[in-house]
């Protein structure tokens, strides 16, 4: 599909004005996330799985970090940006830089919104920036991942060191091994 046909499709959809593309993009990005069809026409697809709170947070975290670096948004999430104090007026280059950072922050928040389940997004719903939202996610789920790792190591150690005691019956030993294996499965 060439650029003219993309512009005509977007123009007829009512979401894009080819004569003022920048304003159209800003309007789309400022709308609440809810209609991904609008965003998919202008933003790259994010191949990372949706984090639902049960899967491996560390894998999701690393994949999202790589994706954000690839599309040039990681520095906005990692470093954040300072909005000027209320009543401060920026002009020229400073105003353009701030507008660009706000735009990138909205993009990053959009990707975070589509790559976590709704109930997880409620944790950072009122975060004022993508950096704050990312920090909330990391603090919430890294702790859980660390606890699971510790439990997993503990169960592995118990499994490796398990042996039947002299007064223990086969049934009791088997029950103890089943409990360890169940603990391993739960914390995988």
PDB file of C-alpha atoms in Angstrom:
ATOM      1  CA  UNK A   1       0.000   0.000   0.000  1.00  0.00           C
ATOM      2  CA  UNK A   2       1.535   3.338  -1.021  1.00  0.00           C
ATOM      3  CA  UNK A   3       1.487   6.551   1.056  1.00  0.00           C
ATOM      4  CA  UNK A   4      -1.353   8.162  -0.942  1.00  0.00           C
ATOM      5  CA  UNK A   5      -3.674   5.201  -0.483  1.00  0.00           C
ATOM      6  CA  UNK A   6      -2.859   5.026   3.242  1.00  0.00           C
ATOM      7  CA  UNK A   7      -3.631   8.747   3.577  1.00  0.00           C
ATOM      8  CA  UNK A   8      -6.902   8.390   1.681  1.00  0.00           C
ATOM      9  CA  UNK A   9      -7.990   5.411   3.803  1.00  0.00           C
ATOM     10  CA  UNK A  10      -7.134   7.257   6.993  1.00  0.00           C
ATOM     11  CA  UNK A  11      -8.797  10.458   5.756  1.00  0.00           C
ATOM     12  CA  UNK A  12     -12.045   8.664   4.920  1.00  0.00           C
ATOM     13  CA  UNK A  13     -12.012   6.885   8.283  1.00  0.00           C
ATOM     14  CA  UNK A  14     -12.379  10.227  10.032  1.00  0.00           C
ATOM     15  CA  UNK A  15      -9.285   9.720  12.181  1.00  0.00           C
ATOM     16  CA  UNK A  16      -6.686  11.379  10.018  1.00  0.00           C
ATOM     17  CA  UNK A  17      -6.455  14.723   8.269  1.00  0.00           C
ATOM     18  CA  UNK A  18      -3.675  14.537   5.635  1.00  0.00           C
ATOM     19  CA  UNK A  19      -3.306  18.306   5.479  1.00  0.00           C
ATOM     20  CA  UNK A  20      -2.601  18.479   9.198  1.00  0.00           C
ATOM     21  CA  UNK A  21      -1.151  15.059  10.048  1.00  0.00           C
ATOM     22  CA  UNK A  22       0.639  16.192  13.189  1.00  0.00           C
ATOM     23  CA  UNK A  23      -2.562  17.495  14.795  1.00  0.00           C
ATOM     24  CA  UNK A  24      -4.405  14.319  13.764  1.00  0.00           C
ATOM     25  CA  UNK A  25      -1.735  12.190  15.414  1.00  0.00           C
ATOM     26  CA  UNK A  26      -1.902  14.272  18.585  1.00  0.00           C
ATOM     27  CA  UNK A  27      -5.695  13.891  18.701  1.00  0.00           C
ATOM     28  CA  UNK A  28      -5.446  10.133  18.295  1.00  0.00           C
ATOM     29  CA  UNK A  29      -2.763   9.854  20.970  1.00  0.00           C
ATOM     30  CA  UNK A  30      -4.668  12.039  23.405  1.00  0.00           C
ATOM     31  CA  UNK A  31      -7.843   9.949  23.140  1.00  0.00           C
ATOM     32  CA  UNK A  32      -8.359   7.321  25.822  1.00  0.00           C
ATOM     33  CA  UNK A  33      -7.027   3.943  24.819  1.00  0.00           C
ATOM     34  CA  UNK A  34      -9.939   1.795  23.857  1.00  0.00           C
ATOM     35  CA  UNK A  35     -10.017   1.571  20.091  1.00  0.00           C
ATOM     36  CA  UNK A  36      -6.758  -0.136  19.119  1.00  0.00           C
ATOM     37  CA  UNK A  37      -7.701   0.027  15.428  1.00  0.00           C
ATOM     38  CA  UNK A  38      -6.973   3.754  15.469  1.00  0.00           C
ATOM     39  CA  UNK A  39      -3.518   3.295  16.964  1.00  0.00           C
ATOM     40  CA  UNK A  40      -2.491   0.307  14.864  1.00  0.00           C
ATOM     41  CA  UNK A  41      -2.586   2.420  11.720  1.00  0.00           C
ATOM     42  CA  UNK A  42       0.152   4.703  13.035  1.00  0.00           C
ATOM     43  CA  UNK A  43       2.168   2.794  15.637  1.00  0.00           C
ATOM     44  CA  UNK A  44       4.319  -0.314  15.250  1.00  0.00           C
ATOM     45  CA  UNK A  45       2.888  -3.629  16.368  1.00  0.00           C
ATOM     46  CA  UNK A  46       4.155  -4.818  19.749  1.00  0.00           C
ATOM     47  CA  UNK A  47       4.942  -8.558  19.554  1.00  0.00           C
ATOM     48  CA  UNK A  48       5.276  -8.972  23.333  1.00  0.00           C
ATOM     49  CA  UNK A  49       2.718 -11.187  25.106  1.00  0.00           C
ATOM     50  CA  UNK A  50       0.096  -9.610  27.371  1.00  0.00           C
ATOM     51  CA  UNK A  51       1.148  -9.830  31.017  1.00  0.00           C
ATOM     52  CA  UNK A  52      -1.797 -11.195  32.974  1.00  0.00           C
ATOM     53  CA  UNK A  53      -0.115 -11.413  36.361  1.00  0.00           C
ATOM     54  CA  UNK A  54       0.476 -15.162  36.331  1.00  0.00           C
ATOM     55  CA  UNK A  55       3.097 -15.569  33.642  1.00  0.00           C
ATOM     56  CA  UNK A  56       6.776 -14.885  34.031  1.00  0.00           C
ATOM     57  CA  UNK A  57       7.104 -11.173  34.824  1.00  0.00           C
ATOM     58  CA  UNK A  58      10.847 -11.145  34.233  1.00  0.00           C
ATOM     59  CA  UNK A  59      10.419 -12.416  30.662  1.00  0.00           C
ATOM     60  CA  UNK A  60       7.688  -9.842  29.971  1.00  0.00           C
ATOM     61  CA  UNK A  61       9.817  -7.109  31.548  1.00  0.00           C
ATOM     62  CA  UNK A  62      12.856  -7.914  29.388  1.00  0.00           C
ATOM     63  CA  UNK A  63      10.791  -8.197  26.188  1.00  0.00           C
ATOM     64  CA  UNK A  64       9.023  -4.887  26.822  1.00  0.00           C
ATOM     65  CA  UNK A  65      12.335  -3.203  27.630  1.00  0.00           C
ATOM     66  CA  UNK A  66      13.835  -4.447  24.346  1.00  0.00           C
ATOM     67  CA  UNK A  67      10.718  -3.356  22.445  1.00  0.00           C
ATOM     68  CA  UNK A  68      10.805   0.122  24.020  1.00  0.00           C
ATOM     69  CA  UNK A  69      14.508   0.450  23.177  1.00  0.00           C
ATOM     70  CA  UNK A  70      13.832  -0.675  19.607  1.00  0.00           C
ATOM     71  CA  UNK A  71      11.199   1.987  18.978  1.00  0.00           C
ATOM     72  CA  UNK A  72      13.106   4.708  20.850  1.00  0.00           C
ATOM     73  CA  UNK A  73      10.879   5.036  23.919  1.00  0.00           C
ATOM     74  CA  UNK A  74      13.041   3.461  26.617  1.00  0.00           C
ATOM     75  CA  UNK A  75      14.721   6.715  27.658  1.00  0.00           C
ATOM     76  CA  UNK A  76      11.287   8.245  28.360  1.00  0.00           C
ATOM     77  CA  UNK A  77      10.408   5.317  30.635  1.00  0.00           C
ATOM     78  CA  UNK A  78      13.851   5.020  32.199  1.00  0.00           C
ATOM     79  CA  UNK A  79      14.611   8.711  32.735  1.00  0.00           C
ATOM     80  CA  UNK A  80      11.162  10.279  32.588  1.00  0.00           C
ATOM     81  CA  UNK A  81      10.827  14.015  32.097  1.00  0.00           C
ATOM     82  CA  UNK A  82      10.034  17.038  34.182  1.00  0.00           C
ATOM     83  CA  UNK A  83       6.947  19.024  33.313  1.00  0.00           C
ATOM     84  CA  UNK A  84       7.369  22.728  33.993  1.00  0.00           C
ATOM     85  CA  UNK A  85       5.685  24.205  37.029  1.00  0.00           C
ATOM     86  CA  UNK A  86       2.157  25.435  36.528  1.00  0.00           C
ATOM     87  CA  UNK A  87       2.157  28.982  35.230  1.00  0.00           C
ATOM     88  CA  UNK A  88       5.555  28.595  33.541  1.00  0.00           C
ATOM     89  CA  UNK A  89       5.478  29.453  29.864  1.00  0.00           C
ATOM     90  CA  UNK A  90       7.921  27.738  27.533  1.00  0.00           C
ATOM     91  CA  UNK A  91       8.746  29.132  24.141  1.00  0.00           C
ATOM     92  CA  UNK A  92      10.567  28.015  21.042  1.00  0.00           C
ATOM     93  CA  UNK A  93      12.780  24.974  21.287  1.00  0.00           C
ATOM     94  CA  UNK A  94      11.949  24.242  24.938  1.00  0.00           C
ATOM     95  CA  UNK A  95       8.223  24.086  24.160  1.00  0.00           C
ATOM     96  CA  UNK A  96       8.837  21.789  21.179  1.00  0.00           C
ATOM     97  CA  UNK A  97      11.061  19.480  23.272  1.00  0.00           C
ATOM     98  CA  UNK A  98       8.448  19.260  26.012  1.00  0.00           C
ATOM     99  CA  UNK A  99       5.702  18.566  23.481  1.00  0.00           C
ATOM    100  CA  UNK A 100       7.817  15.798  21.927  1.00  0.00           C
ATOM    101  CA  UNK A 101       8.466  14.198  25.329  1.00  0.00           C
ATOM    102  CA  UNK A 102       4.780  14.346  26.247  1.00  0.00           C
ATOM    103  CA  UNK A 103       3.926  12.728  22.912  1.00  0.00           C
ATOM    104  CA  UNK A 104       6.476   9.933  23.500  1.00  0.00           C
ATOM    105  CA  UNK A 105       5.213   9.457  27.042  1.00  0.00           C
ATOM    106  CA  UNK A 106       1.672   8.936  25.733  1.00  0.00           C
ATOM    107  CA  UNK A 107       2.976   6.407  23.233  1.00  0.00           C
ATOM    108  CA  UNK A 108       4.785   4.492  25.979  1.00  0.00           C
ATOM    109  CA  UNK A 109       1.685   4.524  28.181  1.00  0.00           C
ATOM    110  CA  UNK A 110      -0.374   3.224  25.273  1.00  0.00           C
ATOM    111  CA  UNK A 111       1.949   0.237  24.839  1.00  0.00           C
ATOM    112  CA  UNK A 112       1.873  -0.459  28.572  1.00  0.00           C
ATOM    113  CA  UNK A 113      -1.927  -0.301  28.515  1.00  0.00           C
ATOM    114  CA  UNK A 114      -2.266  -2.858  25.712  1.00  0.00           C
ATOM    115  CA  UNK A 115       0.341  -5.250  27.114  1.00  0.00           C
ATOM    116  CA  UNK A 116      -1.105  -5.811  30.586  1.00  0.00           C
ATOM    117  CA  UNK A 117      -4.490  -7.159  31.645  1.00  0.00           C
ATOM    118  CA  UNK A 118      -7.119  -4.663  32.707  1.00  0.00           C
ATOM    119  CA  UNK A 119      -7.014  -5.588  36.387  1.00  0.00           C
ATOM    120  CA  UNK A 120      -3.236  -5.060  36.439  1.00  0.00           C
ATOM    121  CA  UNK A 121      -3.495  -1.692  34.704  1.00  0.00           C
ATOM    122  CA  UNK A 122      -5.687  -0.504  37.586  1.00  0.00           C
ATOM    123  CA  UNK A 123      -2.551  -0.488  39.742  1.00  0.00           C
ATOM    124  CA  UNK A 124      -0.975   2.309  37.722  1.00  0.00           C
ATOM    125  CA  UNK A 125      -4.107   3.896  36.256  1.00  0.00           C
ATOM    126  CA  UNK A 126      -3.491   7.255  37.916  1.00  0.00           C
ATOM    127  CA  UNK A 127       0.249   7.401  37.261  1.00  0.00           C
ATOM    128  CA  UNK A 128       1.066  10.731  35.647  1.00  0.00           C
ATOM    129  CA  UNK A 129       3.814   9.366  33.413  1.00  0.00           C
ATOM    130  CA  UNK A 130       4.984   6.171  31.779  1.00  0.00           C
ATOM    131  CA  UNK A 131       8.007   6.144  34.099  1.00  0.00           C
ATOM    132  CA  UNK A 132       5.747   6.120  37.165  1.00  0.00           C
ATOM    133  CA  UNK A 133       3.513   3.430  35.638  1.00  0.00           C
ATOM    134  CA  UNK A 134       6.558   1.273  34.800  1.00  0.00           C
ATOM    135  CA  UNK A 135       7.970   1.747  38.305  1.00  0.00           C
ATOM    136  CA  UNK A 136       4.665   0.659  39.876  1.00  0.00           C
ATOM    137  CA  UNK A 137       4.592  -2.491  37.723  1.00  0.00           C
ATOM    138  CA  UNK A 138       8.197  -3.373  38.513  1.00  0.00           C
ATOM    139  CA  UNK A 139       7.789  -2.815  42.252  1.00  0.00           C
ATOM    140  CA  UNK A 140       4.572  -4.840  42.313  1.00  0.00           C
ATOM    141  CA  UNK A 141       5.692  -7.853  40.303  1.00  0.00           C
ATOM    142  CA  UNK A 142       9.449  -8.092  40.812  1.00  0.00           C
ATOM    143  CA  UNK A 143       8.843  -8.770  44.497  1.00  0.00           C
ATOM    144  CA  UNK A 144       6.473 -11.604  43.606  1.00  0.00           C
ATOM    145  CA  UNK A 145       8.991 -13.012  41.120  1.00  0.00           C
ATOM    146  CA  UNK A 146      11.797 -12.857  43.698  1.00  0.00           C
ATOM    147  CA  UNK A 147       9.671 -14.617  46.316  1.00  0.00           C
ATOM    148  CA  UNK A 148       8.735 -17.333  43.816  1.00  0.00           C
ATOM    149  CA  UNK A 149      12.419 -17.829  42.909  1.00  0.00           C
ATOM    150  CA  UNK A 150      13.331 -18.252  46.571  1.00  0.00           C
ATOM    151  CA  UNK A 151      10.521 -20.750  47.141  1.00  0.00           C
ATOM    152  CA  UNK A 152      11.472 -22.633  43.985  1.00  0.00           C
ATOM    153  CA  UNK A 153      15.091 -22.910  45.167  1.00  0.00           C
ATOM    154  CA  UNK A 154      13.907 -24.107  48.555  1.00  0.00           C
ATOM    155  CA  UNK A 155      11.674 -26.817  47.044  1.00  0.00           C
ATOM    156  CA  UNK A 156      14.450 -27.928  44.653  1.00  0.00           C
ATOM    157  CA  UNK A 157      16.829 -28.237  47.557  1.00  0.00           C
ATOM    158  CA  UNK A 158      14.272 -30.248  49.548  1.00  0.00           C
ATOM    159  CA  UNK A 159      13.679 -32.505  46.554  1.00  0.00           C
ATOM    160  CA  UNK A 160      17.397 -33.107  45.954  1.00  0.00           C
ATOM    161  CA  UNK A 161      18.063 -33.851  49.621  1.00  0.00           C
ATOM    162  CA  UNK A 162      14.941 -35.967  50.154  1.00  0.00           C
ATOM    163  CA  UNK A 163      15.484 -39.462  51.433  1.00  0.00           C
ATOM    164  CA  UNK A 164      13.302 -41.806  53.383  1.00  0.00           C
ATOM    165  CA  UNK A 165      13.842 -41.679  57.121  1.00  0.00           C
ATOM    166  CA  UNK A 166      14.385 -44.896  59.122  1.00  0.00           C
ATOM    167  CA  UNK A 167      10.993 -44.620  60.856  1.00  0.00           C
ATOM    168  CA  UNK A 168       9.110 -43.185  57.872  1.00  0.00           C
ATOM    169  CA  UNK A 169       6.724 -45.392  55.895  1.00  0.00           C
ATOM    170  CA  UNK A 170       6.750 -45.480  52.095  1.00  0.00           C
ATOM    171  CA  UNK A 171       3.351 -43.784  52.076  1.00  0.00           C
ATOM    172  CA  UNK A 172       4.575 -40.922  54.304  1.00  0.00           C
ATOM    173  CA  UNK A 173       7.704 -40.481  52.163  1.00  0.00           C
ATOM    174  CA  UNK A 174       5.653 -40.488  48.964  1.00  0.00           C
ATOM    175  CA  UNK A 175       3.232 -37.888  50.438  1.00  0.00           C
ATOM    176  CA  UNK A 176       6.166 -35.653  51.407  1.00  0.00           C
ATOM    177  CA  UNK A 177       7.648 -35.931  47.880  1.00  0.00           C
ATOM    178  CA  UNK A 178       4.231 -35.088  46.367  1.00  0.00           C
ATOM    179  CA  UNK A 179       4.054 -31.930  48.519  1.00  0.00           C
ATOM    180  CA  UNK A 180       7.515 -30.878  47.349  1.00  0.00           C
ATOM    181  CA  UNK A 181       6.647 -31.533  43.682  1.00  0.00           C
ATOM    182  CA  UNK A 182       3.397 -29.576  44.037  1.00  0.00           C
ATOM    183  CA  UNK A 183       5.374 -26.693  45.542  1.00  0.00           C
ATOM    184  CA  UNK A 184       7.749 -26.834  42.568  1.00  0.00           C
ATOM    185  CA  UNK A 185       4.842 -26.746  40.108  1.00  0.00           C
ATOM    186  CA  UNK A 186       3.115 -23.840  41.828  1.00  0.00           C
ATOM    187  CA  UNK A 187       6.268 -21.713  41.892  1.00  0.00           C
ATOM    188  CA  UNK A 188       7.469 -22.436  38.354  1.00  0.00           C
TER     189      UNK A 188
END
